[in-house]
PDB file of C-alpha atoms in Angstrom:
ATOM      1  CA  UNK A  20     136.935  88.771 244.020  1.00 90.00           C
ATOM      2  CA  UNK A  21     139.877  86.343 243.186  1.00 94.00           C
ATOM      3  CA  UNK A  22     140.090  85.221 239.328  1.00 96.00           C
ATOM      4  CA  UNK A  23     140.626  81.387 238.826  1.00 96.00           C
ATOM      5  CA  UNK A  24     143.134  80.992 236.317  1.00 94.00           C
ATOM      6  CA  UNK A  25     143.981  77.103 236.284  1.00 95.00           C
ATOM      7  CA  UNK A  26     143.286  74.097 238.549  1.00 96.00           C
ATOM      8  CA  UNK A  27     145.728  71.831 239.324  1.00 96.00           C
ATOM      9  CA  UNK A  28     144.506  68.245 241.110  1.00 94.00           C
ATOM     10  CA  UNK A  29     146.048  64.681 241.571  1.00 93.00           C
ATOM     11  CA  UNK A  30     142.821  63.060 242.564  1.00 90.00           C
ATOM     12  CA  UNK A  31     143.006  59.954 245.239  1.00 87.00           C
ATOM     13  CA  UNK A  32     146.831  60.456 245.363  1.00 86.00           C
ATOM     14  CA  UNK A  33     148.310  60.742 248.177  1.00 83.00           C
ATOM     15  CA  UNK A  34     149.834  63.947 249.310  1.00 83.00           C
ATOM     16  CA  UNK A  35     153.087  62.167 250.994  1.00 82.00           C
ATOM     17  CA  UNK A  36     154.761  62.634 248.429  1.00 82.00           C
ATOM     18  CA  UNK A  37     155.767  65.531 245.944  1.00 86.00           C
ATOM     19  CA  UNK A  38     155.691  62.855 242.786  1.00 85.00           C
ATOM     20  CA  UNK A  39     152.539  64.071 241.586  1.00 91.00           C
ATOM     21  CA  UNK A  40     151.221  65.171 238.075  1.00 93.00           C
ATOM     22  CA  UNK A  41     148.954  67.590 238.874  1.00 94.00           C
ATOM     23  CA  UNK A  42     151.564  69.298 241.806  1.00 95.00           C
ATOM     24  CA  UNK A  43     154.571  69.140 239.473  1.00 94.00           C
ATOM     25  CA  UNK A  44     152.494  71.093 236.788  1.00 95.00           C
ATOM     26  CA  UNK A  45     151.288  73.954 239.083  1.00 95.00           C
ATOM     27  CA  UNK A  46     155.043  74.153 240.356  1.00 95.00           C
ATOM     28  CA  UNK A  47     156.189  74.482 237.094  1.00 94.00           C
ATOM     29  CA  UNK A  48     154.659  77.368 236.616  1.00 94.00           C
ATOM     30  CA  UNK A  49     155.400  79.343 239.604  1.00 93.00           C
ATOM     31  CA  UNK A  50     158.460  81.460 237.771  1.00 89.00           C
ATOM     32  CA  UNK A  51     156.316  82.370 234.977  1.00 91.00           C
ATOM     33  CA  UNK A  52     153.922  84.702 236.435  1.00 91.00           C
ATOM     34  CA  UNK A  53     151.193  82.731 235.701  1.00 93.00           C
ATOM     35  CA  UNK A  54     149.465  83.197 239.112  1.00 96.00           C
ATOM     36  CA  UNK A  55     149.725  85.325 242.088  1.00 95.00           C
ATOM     37  CA  UNK A  56     147.748  83.012 244.801  1.00 97.00           C
ATOM     38  CA  UNK A  57     147.756  79.443 245.144  1.00 97.00           C
ATOM     39  CA  UNK A  58     144.559  78.259 246.861  1.00 97.00           C
ATOM     40  CA  UNK A  59     144.297  74.394 248.330  1.00 95.00           C
ATOM     41  CA  UNK A  60     141.286  73.049 250.658  1.00 92.00           C
ATOM     42  CA  UNK A  61     143.958  71.920 253.215  1.00 92.00           C
ATOM     43  CA  UNK A  62     147.569  72.356 253.424  1.00 93.00           C
ATOM     44  CA  UNK A  63     147.727  68.367 253.312  1.00 90.00           C
ATOM     45  CA  UNK A  64     146.648  68.661 250.070  1.00 90.00           C
ATOM     46  CA  UNK A  65     149.753  70.493 249.141  1.00 92.00           C
ATOM     47  CA  UNK A  66     152.118  68.138 251.378  1.00 91.00           C
ATOM     48  CA  UNK A  67     152.213  65.706 254.486  1.00 89.00           C
ATOM     49  CA  UNK A  68     155.956  65.914 254.975  1.00 88.00           C
ATOM     50  CA  UNK A  69     157.308  69.001 256.806  1.00 92.00           C
ATOM     51  CA  UNK A  70     160.425  69.337 254.519  1.00 89.00           C
ATOM     52  CA  UNK A  71     158.207  69.325 251.635  1.00 90.00           C
ATOM     53  CA  UNK A  72     156.166  72.048 252.964  1.00 93.00           C
ATOM     54  CA  UNK A  73     158.614  74.682 253.855  1.00 93.00           C
ATOM     55  CA  UNK A  74     160.706  74.045 250.679  1.00 93.00           C
ATOM     56  CA  UNK A  75     157.251  74.587 248.820  1.00 94.00           C
ATOM     57  CA  UNK A  76     156.564  77.771 251.177  1.00 95.00           C
ATOM     58  CA  UNK A  77     159.442  79.207 250.330  1.00 95.00           C
ATOM     59  CA  UNK A  78     159.327  78.808 246.488  1.00 95.00           C
ATOM     60  CA  UNK A  79     156.189  80.490 246.539  1.00 96.00           C
ATOM     61  CA  UNK A  80     157.471  83.170 248.824  1.00 95.00           C
ATOM     62  CA  UNK A  81     160.545  83.556 246.632  1.00 96.00           C
ATOM     63  CA  UNK A  82     158.102  84.066 243.514  1.00 95.00           C
ATOM     64  CA  UNK A  83     155.957  86.486 245.610  1.00 95.00           C
ATOM     65  CA  UNK A  84     153.166  83.999 245.449  1.00 96.00           C
ATOM     66  CA  UNK A  85     150.629  83.428 248.636  1.00 96.00           C
ATOM     67  CA  UNK A  86     149.332  80.444 249.641  1.00 97.00           C
ATOM     68  CA  UNK A  87     146.298  80.335 250.766  1.00 97.00           C
ATOM     69  CA  UNK A  88     143.827  77.211 252.461  1.00 95.00           C
ATOM     70  CA  UNK A  89     140.152  77.250 252.986  1.00 94.00           C
ATOM     71  CA  UNK A  90     140.546  76.854 256.469  1.00 87.00           C
ATOM     72  CA  UNK A  91     143.092  78.899 257.846  1.00 92.00           C
ATOM     73  CA  UNK A  92     143.535  81.841 255.026  1.00 95.00           C
ATOM     74  CA  UNK A  93     146.827  82.850 254.136  1.00 96.00           C
ATOM     75  CA  UNK A  94     149.544  80.261 255.467  1.00 96.00           C
ATOM     76  CA  UNK A  95     152.677  81.911 257.094  1.00 95.00           C
ATOM     77  CA  UNK A  96     155.968  80.377 257.381  1.00 93.00           C
ATOM     78  CA  UNK A  97     154.889  79.448 261.027  1.00 94.00           C
ATOM     79  CA  UNK A  98     151.694  77.713 260.248  1.00 93.00           C
ATOM     80  CA  UNK A  99     153.444  76.226 257.556  1.00 92.00           C
ATOM     81  CA  UNK A 100     155.540  74.774 259.865  1.00 92.00           C
ATOM     82  CA  UNK A 101     153.107  73.629 262.722  1.00 92.00           C
ATOM     83  CA  UNK A 102     150.980  72.425 259.936  1.00 91.00           C
ATOM     84  CA  UNK A 103     153.319  70.367 257.635  1.00 90.00           C
ATOM     85  CA  UNK A 104     154.137  68.718 260.950  1.00 92.00           C
ATOM     86  CA  UNK A 105     150.751  67.705 261.809  1.00 91.00           C
ATOM     87  CA  UNK A 106     149.945  66.658 258.699  1.00 89.00           C
ATOM     88  CA  UNK A 107     153.136  64.171 258.613  1.00 88.00           C
ATOM     89  CA  UNK A 108     152.504  62.868 262.433  1.00 92.00           C
ATOM     90  CA  UNK A 109     148.741  62.389 260.878  1.00 90.00           C
ATOM     91  CA  UNK A 110     150.581  59.517 258.563  1.00 86.00           C
ATOM     92  CA  UNK A 111     152.750  58.352 260.484  1.00 86.00           C
ATOM     93  CA  UNK A 112     149.347  57.456 263.240  1.00 90.00           C
ATOM     94  CA  UNK A 113     147.614  56.478 260.402  1.00 89.00           C
ATOM     95  CA  UNK A 114     150.223  53.923 259.316  1.00 83.00           C
ATOM     96  CA  UNK A 115     150.163  52.814 262.624  1.00 88.00           C
ATOM     97  CA  UNK A 116     146.742  51.710 263.251  1.00 90.00           C
ATOM     98  CA  UNK A 117     146.782  49.950 259.510  1.00 84.00           C
ATOM     99  CA  UNK A 118     149.105  47.968 260.794  1.00 82.00           C
ATOM    100  CA  UNK A 119     147.280  47.260 264.074  1.00 87.00           C
ATOM    101  CA  UNK A 120     144.225  46.402 262.364  1.00 83.00           C
ATOM    102  CA  UNK A 121     146.255  43.901 260.102  1.00 82.00           C
ATOM    103  CA  UNK A 122     147.699  42.424 262.963  1.00 82.00           C
ATOM    104  CA  UNK A 123     144.440  41.283 264.372  1.00 84.00           C
ATOM    105  CA  UNK A 124     143.517  39.930 261.134  1.00 78.00           C
ATOM    106  CA  UNK A 125     146.373  37.971 260.641  1.00 79.00           C
ATOM    107  CA  UNK A 126     146.404  36.435 263.578  1.00 78.00           C
ATOM    108  CA  UNK A 127     142.769  35.435 263.490  1.00 78.00           C
ATOM    109  CA  UNK A 128     144.070  33.705 259.888  1.00 75.00           C
ATOM    110  CA  UNK A 129     142.686  36.149 257.791  1.00 76.00           C
ATOM    111  CA  UNK A 130     143.726  37.776 254.858  1.00 70.00           C
ATOM    112  CA  UNK A 131     145.668  40.979 255.611  1.00 72.00           C
ATOM    113  CA  UNK A 132     145.849  42.119 252.140  1.00 70.00           C
ATOM    114  CA  UNK A 133     146.526  40.429 248.718  1.00 74.00           C
ATOM    115  CA  UNK A 134     145.428  37.504 247.485  1.00 86.00           C
ATOM    116  CA  UNK A 135     147.611  34.460 246.277  1.00 91.00           C
ATOM    117  CA  UNK A 136     147.536  32.241 243.073  1.00 95.00           C
ATOM    118  CA  UNK A 137     145.256  29.406 243.822  1.00 95.00           C
ATOM    119  CA  UNK A 138     142.918  30.872 246.788  1.00 93.00           C
ATOM    120  CA  UNK A 139     139.937  33.127 246.729  1.00 92.00           C
ATOM    121  CA  UNK A 140     138.114  35.055 249.321  1.00 88.00           C
ATOM    122  CA  UNK A 141     134.939  33.053 250.589  1.00 86.00           C
ATOM    123  CA  UNK A 142     131.820  34.916 250.022  1.00 81.00           C
ATOM    124  CA  UNK A 143     130.242  34.257 252.895  1.00 79.00           C
ATOM    125  CA  UNK A 144     132.881  35.037 255.071  1.00 76.00           C
ATOM    126  CA  UNK A 145     134.521  38.181 254.587  1.00 74.00           C
ATOM    127  CA  UNK A 146     138.389  37.848 254.970  1.00 75.00           C
ATOM    128  CA  UNK A 147     138.552  34.078 255.001  1.00 85.00           C
ATOM    129  CA  UNK A 148     140.300  32.434 251.886  1.00 89.00           C
ATOM    130  CA  UNK A 149     139.330  29.189 250.360  1.00 92.00           C
ATOM    131  CA  UNK A 150     141.399  26.841 247.820  1.00 94.00           C
ATOM    132  CA  UNK A 151     140.669  27.297 244.049  1.00 95.00           C
ATOM    133  CA  UNK A 152     141.063  23.769 243.066  1.00 95.00           C
ATOM    134  CA  UNK A 153     141.761  24.391 239.523  1.00 95.00           C
ATOM    135  CA  UNK A 154     144.729  26.361 240.138  1.00 96.00           C
ATOM    136  CA  UNK A 155     146.013  24.339 243.085  1.00 96.00           C
ATOM    137  CA  UNK A 156     146.681  21.572 240.413  1.00 96.00           C
ATOM    138  CA  UNK A 157     148.794  23.927 238.381  1.00 97.00           C
ATOM    139  CA  UNK A 158     150.425  25.132 241.929  1.00 97.00           C
ATOM    140  CA  UNK A 159     151.463  21.475 242.280  1.00 97.00           C
ATOM    141  CA  UNK A 160     152.535  21.096 238.861  1.00 97.00           C
ATOM    142  CA  UNK A 161     154.935  23.739 238.916  1.00 97.00           C
ATOM    143  CA  UNK A 162     156.315  22.519 242.544  1.00 97.00           C
ATOM    144  CA  UNK A 163     156.865  19.088 240.945  1.00 96.00           C
ATOM    145  CA  UNK A 164     158.366  20.340 237.796  1.00 96.00           C
ATOM    146  CA  UNK A 165     160.826  22.905 239.412  1.00 95.00           C
ATOM    147  CA  UNK A 166     161.699  19.937 241.937  1.00 95.00           C
ATOM    148  CA  UNK A 167     162.339  17.720 238.579  1.00 94.00           C
ATOM    149  CA  UNK A 168     164.823  20.220 237.288  1.00 92.00           C
ATOM    150  CA  UNK A 169     162.710  22.300 234.965  1.00 94.00           C
ATOM    151  CA  UNK A 170     163.402  26.148 234.889  1.00 93.00           C
ATOM    152  CA  UNK A 171     160.843  28.800 236.046  1.00 94.00           C
ATOM    153  CA  UNK A 172     161.547  29.908 232.623  1.00 92.00           C
ATOM    154  CA  UNK A 173     160.793  26.834 230.725  1.00 94.00           C
ATOM    155  CA  UNK A 174     157.511  26.117 233.169  1.00 96.00           C
ATOM    156  CA  UNK A 175     156.251  29.512 232.270  1.00 94.00           C
ATOM    157  CA  UNK A 176     156.723  28.824 228.738  1.00 94.00           C
ATOM    158  CA  UNK A 177     154.908  25.900 228.817  1.00 95.00           C
ATOM    159  CA  UNK A 178     152.117  27.025 230.946  1.00 96.00           C
ATOM    160  CA  UNK A 179     151.570  29.840 228.397  1.00 95.00           C
ATOM    161  CA  UNK A 180     151.653  27.496 225.440  1.00 94.00           C
ATOM    162  CA  UNK A 181     148.710  25.680 227.024  1.00 96.00           C
ATOM    163  CA  UNK A 182     146.400  29.027 227.693  1.00 94.00           C
ATOM    164  CA  UNK A 183     146.395  28.384 231.344  1.00 95.00           C
ATOM    165  CA  UNK A 184     145.857  31.816 232.937  1.00 94.00           C
ATOM    166  CA  UNK A 185     148.431  33.292 235.845  1.00 93.00           C
ATOM    167  CA  UNK A 186     147.706  35.459 238.641  1.00 93.00           C
ATOM    168  CA  UNK A 187     144.975  38.072 237.479  1.00 90.00           C
ATOM    169  CA  UNK A 188     144.731  36.428 234.440  1.00 90.00           C
ATOM    170  CA  UNK A 189     147.970  37.912 233.114  1.00 91.00           C
ATOM    171  CA  UNK A 190     150.538  35.549 231.269  1.00 92.00           C
ATOM    172  CA  UNK A 191     152.771  34.065 233.486  1.00 95.00           C
ATOM    173  CA  UNK A 192     156.332  34.832 233.782  1.00 92.00           C
ATOM    174  CA  UNK A 193     159.532  33.401 234.912  1.00 91.00           C
ATOM    175  CA  UNK A 194     159.499  35.750 237.582  1.00 91.00           C
ATOM    176  CA  UNK A 195     156.546  34.877 238.884  1.00 93.00           C
ATOM    177  CA  UNK A 196     157.282  31.358 239.319  1.00 95.00           C
ATOM    178  CA  UNK A 197     160.958  32.299 240.883  1.00 93.00           C
ATOM    179  CA  UNK A 198     160.112  35.713 242.930  1.00 90.00           C
ATOM    180  CA  UNK A 199     162.581  36.307 245.702  1.00 87.00           C
ATOM    181  CA  UNK A 200     163.906  33.681 247.984  1.00 85.00           C
ATOM    182  CA  UNK A 201     164.476  36.429 251.010  1.00 80.00           C
ATOM    183  CA  UNK A 202     161.047  38.835 250.370  1.00 83.00           C
ATOM    184  CA  UNK A 203     158.845  35.130 250.053  1.00 83.00           C
ATOM    185  CA  UNK A 204     157.632  36.486 246.850  1.00 88.00           C
ATOM    186  CA  UNK A 205     157.060  33.871 243.861  1.00 93.00           C
ATOM    187  CA  UNK A 206     154.741  30.919 244.068  1.00 95.00           C
ATOM    188  CA  UNK A 207     157.536  28.430 245.102  1.00 96.00           C
ATOM    189  CA  UNK A 208     158.286  30.882 247.900  1.00 95.00           C
ATOM    190  CA  UNK A 209     154.386  31.239 249.183  1.00 93.00           C
ATOM    191  CA  UNK A 210     154.276  29.754 252.456  1.00 93.00           C
ATOM    192  CA  UNK A 211     150.876  29.513 252.454  1.00 93.00           C
ATOM    193  CA  UNK A 212     151.052  26.523 250.574  1.00 96.00           C
ATOM    194  CA  UNK A 213     152.163  24.533 253.017  1.00 95.00           C
ATOM    195  CA  UNK A 214     149.208  26.202 255.111  1.00 93.00           C
ATOM    196  CA  UNK A 215     151.540  28.602 257.142  1.00 92.00           C
ATOM    197  CA  UNK A 216     150.472  32.359 256.703  1.00 89.00           C
ATOM    198  CA  UNK A 217     153.714  34.331 257.035  1.00 89.00           C
ATOM    199  CA  UNK A 218     153.313  38.380 257.712  1.00 87.00           C
ATOM    200  CA  UNK A 219     155.585  41.082 258.253  1.00 87.00           C
ATOM    201  CA  UNK A 220     158.627  39.734 255.754  1.00 85.00           C
ATOM    202  CA  UNK A 221     159.072  42.806 254.588  1.00 86.00           C
ATOM    203  CA  UNK A 222     159.118  46.482 255.770  1.00 85.00           C
ATOM    204  CA  UNK A 223     157.651  49.367 253.251  1.00 82.00           C
ATOM    205  CA  UNK A 224     159.136  52.600 253.602  1.00 83.00           C
ATOM    206  CA  UNK A 225     159.118  55.931 250.995  1.00 78.00           C
ATOM    207  CA  UNK A 226     162.033  57.653 249.968  1.00 78.00           C
ATOM    208  CA  UNK A 227     162.032  60.890 250.779  1.00 71.00           C
ATOM    209  CA  UNK A 228     163.445  62.068 247.579  1.00 70.00           C
ATOM    210  CA  UNK A 229     161.713  60.230 245.363  1.00 71.00           C
ATOM    211  CA  UNK A 230     158.300  59.051 247.120  1.00 67.00           C
ATOM    212  CA  UNK A 231     159.275  55.594 245.654  1.00 78.00           C
ATOM    213  CA  UNK A 232     157.774  52.888 247.963  1.00 79.00           C
ATOM    214  CA  UNK A 233     160.873  50.190 248.710  1.00 85.00           C
ATOM    215  CA  UNK A 234     160.817  47.040 250.709  1.00 83.00           C
ATOM    216  CA  UNK A 235     163.036  46.266 253.252  1.00 87.00           C
ATOM    217  CA  UNK A 236     163.266  42.262 254.351  1.00 87.00           C
ATOM    218  CA  UNK A 237     162.772  42.113 257.862  1.00 90.00           C
ATOM    219  CA  UNK A 238     164.478  39.833 260.721  1.00 90.00           C
ATOM    220  CA  UNK A 239     162.825  36.039 261.035  1.00 88.00           C
ATOM    221  CA  UNK A 240     162.319  37.469 264.761  1.00 91.00           C
ATOM    222  CA  UNK A 241     159.624  40.320 263.286  1.00 89.00           C
ATOM    223  CA  UNK A 242     157.934  37.518 260.846  1.00 88.00           C
ATOM    224  CA  UNK A 243     154.400  37.036 262.620  1.00 88.00           C
ATOM    225  CA  UNK A 244     153.561  33.588 261.702  1.00 89.00           C
ATOM    226  CA  UNK A 245     150.292  31.505 261.901  1.00 90.00           C
ATOM    227  CA  UNK A 246     149.280  27.960 260.580  1.00 92.00           C
ATOM    228  CA  UNK A 247     146.268  27.468 259.015  1.00 91.00           C
ATOM    229  CA  UNK A 248     146.214  24.197 257.688  1.00 93.00           C
ATOM    230  CA  UNK A 249     142.842  24.296 256.090  1.00 94.00           C
ATOM    231  CA  UNK A 250     144.824  26.001 252.951  1.00 93.00           C
ATOM    232  CA  UNK A 251     147.618  23.668 252.824  1.00 96.00           C
ATOM    233  CA  UNK A 252     148.408  22.758 249.056  1.00 96.00           C
ATOM    234  CA  UNK A 253     151.715  21.730 248.833  1.00 96.00           C
ATOM    235  CA  UNK A 254     153.171  18.462 250.934  1.00 95.00           C
ATOM    236  CA  UNK A 255     156.376  19.105 253.357  1.00 95.00           C
ATOM    237  CA  UNK A 256     158.177  16.490 250.836  1.00 96.00           C
ATOM    238  CA  UNK A 257     157.755  18.395 248.263  1.00 96.00           C
ATOM    239  CA  UNK A 258     158.307  21.869 249.729  1.00 96.00           C
ATOM    240  CA  UNK A 259     161.401  20.490 251.133  1.00 96.00           C
ATOM    241  CA  UNK A 260     163.013  19.945 247.836  1.00 95.00           C
ATOM    242  CA  UNK A 261     161.822  22.831 246.171  1.00 95.00           C
ATOM    243  CA  UNK A 262     164.195  24.498 249.190  1.00 94.00           C
ATOM    244  CA  UNK A 263     166.933  22.082 248.629  1.00 93.00           C
ATOM    245  CA  UNK A 264     167.197  22.676 244.952  1.00 93.00           C
ATOM    246  CA  UNK A 265     166.737  26.642 245.493  1.00 91.00           C
ATOM    247  CA  UNK A 266     169.727  26.477 247.795  1.00 89.00           C
ATOM    248  CA  UNK A 267     171.800  24.499 245.035  1.00 88.00           C
ATOM    249  CA  UNK A 268     170.797  26.597 242.811  1.00 85.00           C
ATOM    250  CA  UNK A 269     172.383  29.538 244.363  1.00 79.00           C
ATOM    251  CA  UNK A 270     175.799  27.733 245.195  1.00 72.00           C
ATOM    252  CA  UNK A 271     176.025  26.957 241.815  1.00 67.00           C
ATOM    253  CA  UNK A 272     175.099  30.547 240.880  1.00 64.00           C
ATOM    254  CA  UNK A 273     178.206  31.648 243.524  1.00 61.00           C
ATOM    255  CA  UNK A 274     180.629  28.953 241.965  1.00 58.00           C
ATOM    256  CA  UNK A 275     180.312  30.434 238.535  1.00 54.00           C
ATOM    257  CA  UNK A 276     183.929  29.172 236.348  1.00 51.00           C
ATOM    258  CA  UNK A 277     183.275  32.849 235.186  1.00 51.00           C
ATOM    259  CA  UNK A 278     183.745  34.617 237.464  1.00 48.00           C
ATOM    260  CA  UNK A 279     181.250  37.162 236.375  1.00 50.00           C
ATOM    261  CA  UNK A 280     178.006  35.920 237.368  1.00 52.00           C
ATOM    262  CA  UNK A 281     177.738  39.132 239.788  1.00 50.00           C
ATOM    263  CA  UNK A 282     178.537  41.100 236.704  1.00 51.00           C
ATOM    264  CA  UNK A 283     175.872  39.783 234.671  1.00 53.00           C
ATOM    265  CA  UNK A 284     172.926  41.497 236.868  1.00 53.00           C
ATOM    266  CA  UNK A 285     174.312  44.858 236.619  1.00 54.00           C
ATOM    267  CA  UNK A 286     173.747  44.978 233.048  1.00 58.00           C
ATOM    268  CA  UNK A 287     175.412  47.778 230.960  1.00 66.00           C
ATOM    269  CA  UNK A 288     173.139  50.319 229.334  1.00 71.00           C
ATOM    270  CA  UNK A 289     172.910  50.944 225.348  1.00 75.00           C
ATOM    271  CA  UNK A 290     172.059  53.759 223.644  1.00 80.00           C
ATOM    272  CA  UNK A 291     168.354  51.802 222.875  1.00 82.00           C
ATOM    273  CA  UNK A 292     168.104  50.629 226.131  1.00 80.00           C
ATOM    274  CA  UNK A 293     164.777  51.132 227.392  1.00 84.00           C
ATOM    275  CA  UNK A 294     163.073  52.681 224.166  1.00 91.00           C
ATOM    276  CA  UNK A 295     162.752  49.673 221.590  1.00 93.00           C
ATOM    277  CA  UNK A 296     158.963  48.174 221.787  1.00 94.00           C
ATOM    278  CA  UNK A 297     158.143  45.006 220.514  1.00 94.00           C
ATOM    279  CA  UNK A 298     155.820  45.619 217.292  1.00 94.00           C
ATOM    280  CA  UNK A 299     153.704  41.922 218.075  1.00 93.00           C
ATOM    281  CA  UNK A 300     153.056  42.330 222.029  1.00 91.00           C
ATOM    282  CA  UNK A 301     154.335  45.893 223.250  1.00 91.00           C
ATOM    283  CA  UNK A 302     157.052  44.717 225.614  1.00 90.00           C
ATOM    284  CA  UNK A 303     160.808  46.076 226.061  1.00 92.00           C
ATOM    285  CA  UNK A 304     163.464  44.715 223.496  1.00 91.00           C
ATOM    286  CA  UNK A 305     166.431  44.103 225.741  1.00 87.00           C
ATOM    287  CA  UNK A 306     169.757  42.807 224.933  1.00 85.00           C
ATOM    288  CA  UNK A 307     169.704  38.573 223.806  1.00 82.00           C
ATOM    289  CA  UNK A 308     172.709  37.711 222.746  1.00 81.00           C
ATOM    290  CA  UNK A 309     176.033  39.571 222.183  1.00 79.00           C
ATOM    291  CA  UNK A 310     175.209  41.654 219.019  1.00 83.00           C
ATOM    292  CA  UNK A 311     171.267  41.536 219.064  1.00 87.00           C
ATOM    293  CA  UNK A 312     167.545  42.420 220.473  1.00 89.00           C
ATOM    294  CA  UNK A 313     165.087  40.466 221.621  1.00 91.00           C
ATOM    295  CA  UNK A 314     161.528  40.552 222.867  1.00 92.00           C
ATOM    296  CA  UNK A 315     161.595  40.400 226.870  1.00 88.00           C
ATOM    297  CA  UNK A 316     158.232  38.889 226.830  1.00 87.00           C
ATOM    298  CA  UNK A 317     159.065  36.612 224.179  1.00 87.00           C
ATOM    299  CA  UNK A 318     162.179  35.175 225.994  1.00 82.00           C
ATOM    300  CA  UNK A 319     160.927  35.196 229.597  1.00 79.00           C
ATOM    301  CA  UNK A 320     156.766  33.926 229.261  1.00 80.00           C
TER     302      UNK A 320
END
C-alpha cells in the first residue's frame, strides 16, 4: 500500500563506503519531507559499517523517517546495531578469505590479480603467465636507456613519438616508468622482470571517513617471494645498474643545493589549479614555469 516516490541505487558499488552517488542523493532528500519510509533489500545495502548504519538510523529517525528492509521489516535501533555489526564482520571475513585464496595462487607461481606489461595470461592454463616478446623488447629498452642516464620523461616521450603502445594501450608517462621504489610500482621496480614474484608489498585499507582506499607499505618480512625463472626478461647485471642509478638520483635530490627539494613536492594551489584543461587532448594544465601554465600530458608524455 506504499507509494514509491523515488528509487535510489548504486549498482555494483560496495556498501562499505557511504560515498555512493545514489545513497548520497537519498540522504540529501531526507530533510525535505519527500518521503517518510526508506525500504531496502537488506541493511547491508544501506551500509556495512556499524558506525555508518548507526549514524544513518539516527538521521532518519530525527527526520521521522522509518527504515524498513525486506527481510526484517522495520529496523529498530537494536536491529541497526546487530545487523550493522554482522555486515561489518562479513566484510572482514570476506577480506581474509580472499587474501588466503590469493596467497595460495601466489605460492603456486600464478597471477594474484593485475597483469604487468610484458606478459599475458596463457590461454591453455588459467592464472599462468607467459612473456609477450614484442613488449619484452620494450621493457629491455627502458631498462637500458635508464641505466645509460636517460630520464623516465625522455624515455616516455621517445616511446610515444614512435607510437609504441604503453600498458593497456595507453600513452607512456614518466610515472609509468619510474613508479615508486618503496611500493615496487612502475616498470623499473617490477621484480617479475628478473623472474621473482613479490606479493604483499603493500596493504590496502579504506579511510573510514572518505571511503577511499589507501596503500601502506609492509615491512619486507611480510612479503611473499616466489621465484619464477621462466618469466625473466631482464638479467641481474642490468637490474642492478638501474637500482644503483635510482639510489644515486635519491642522493642527488637529498643534496639539492637550493635546499628546497621537499618544498617543490608540496606545490602551492593557485586560482586556476585543477580547473584548466587542454583544448587538444583534454589533460589538465599545471604550472610549468614562473608565470605560465602548460599541458601536463605534453610535459610528461
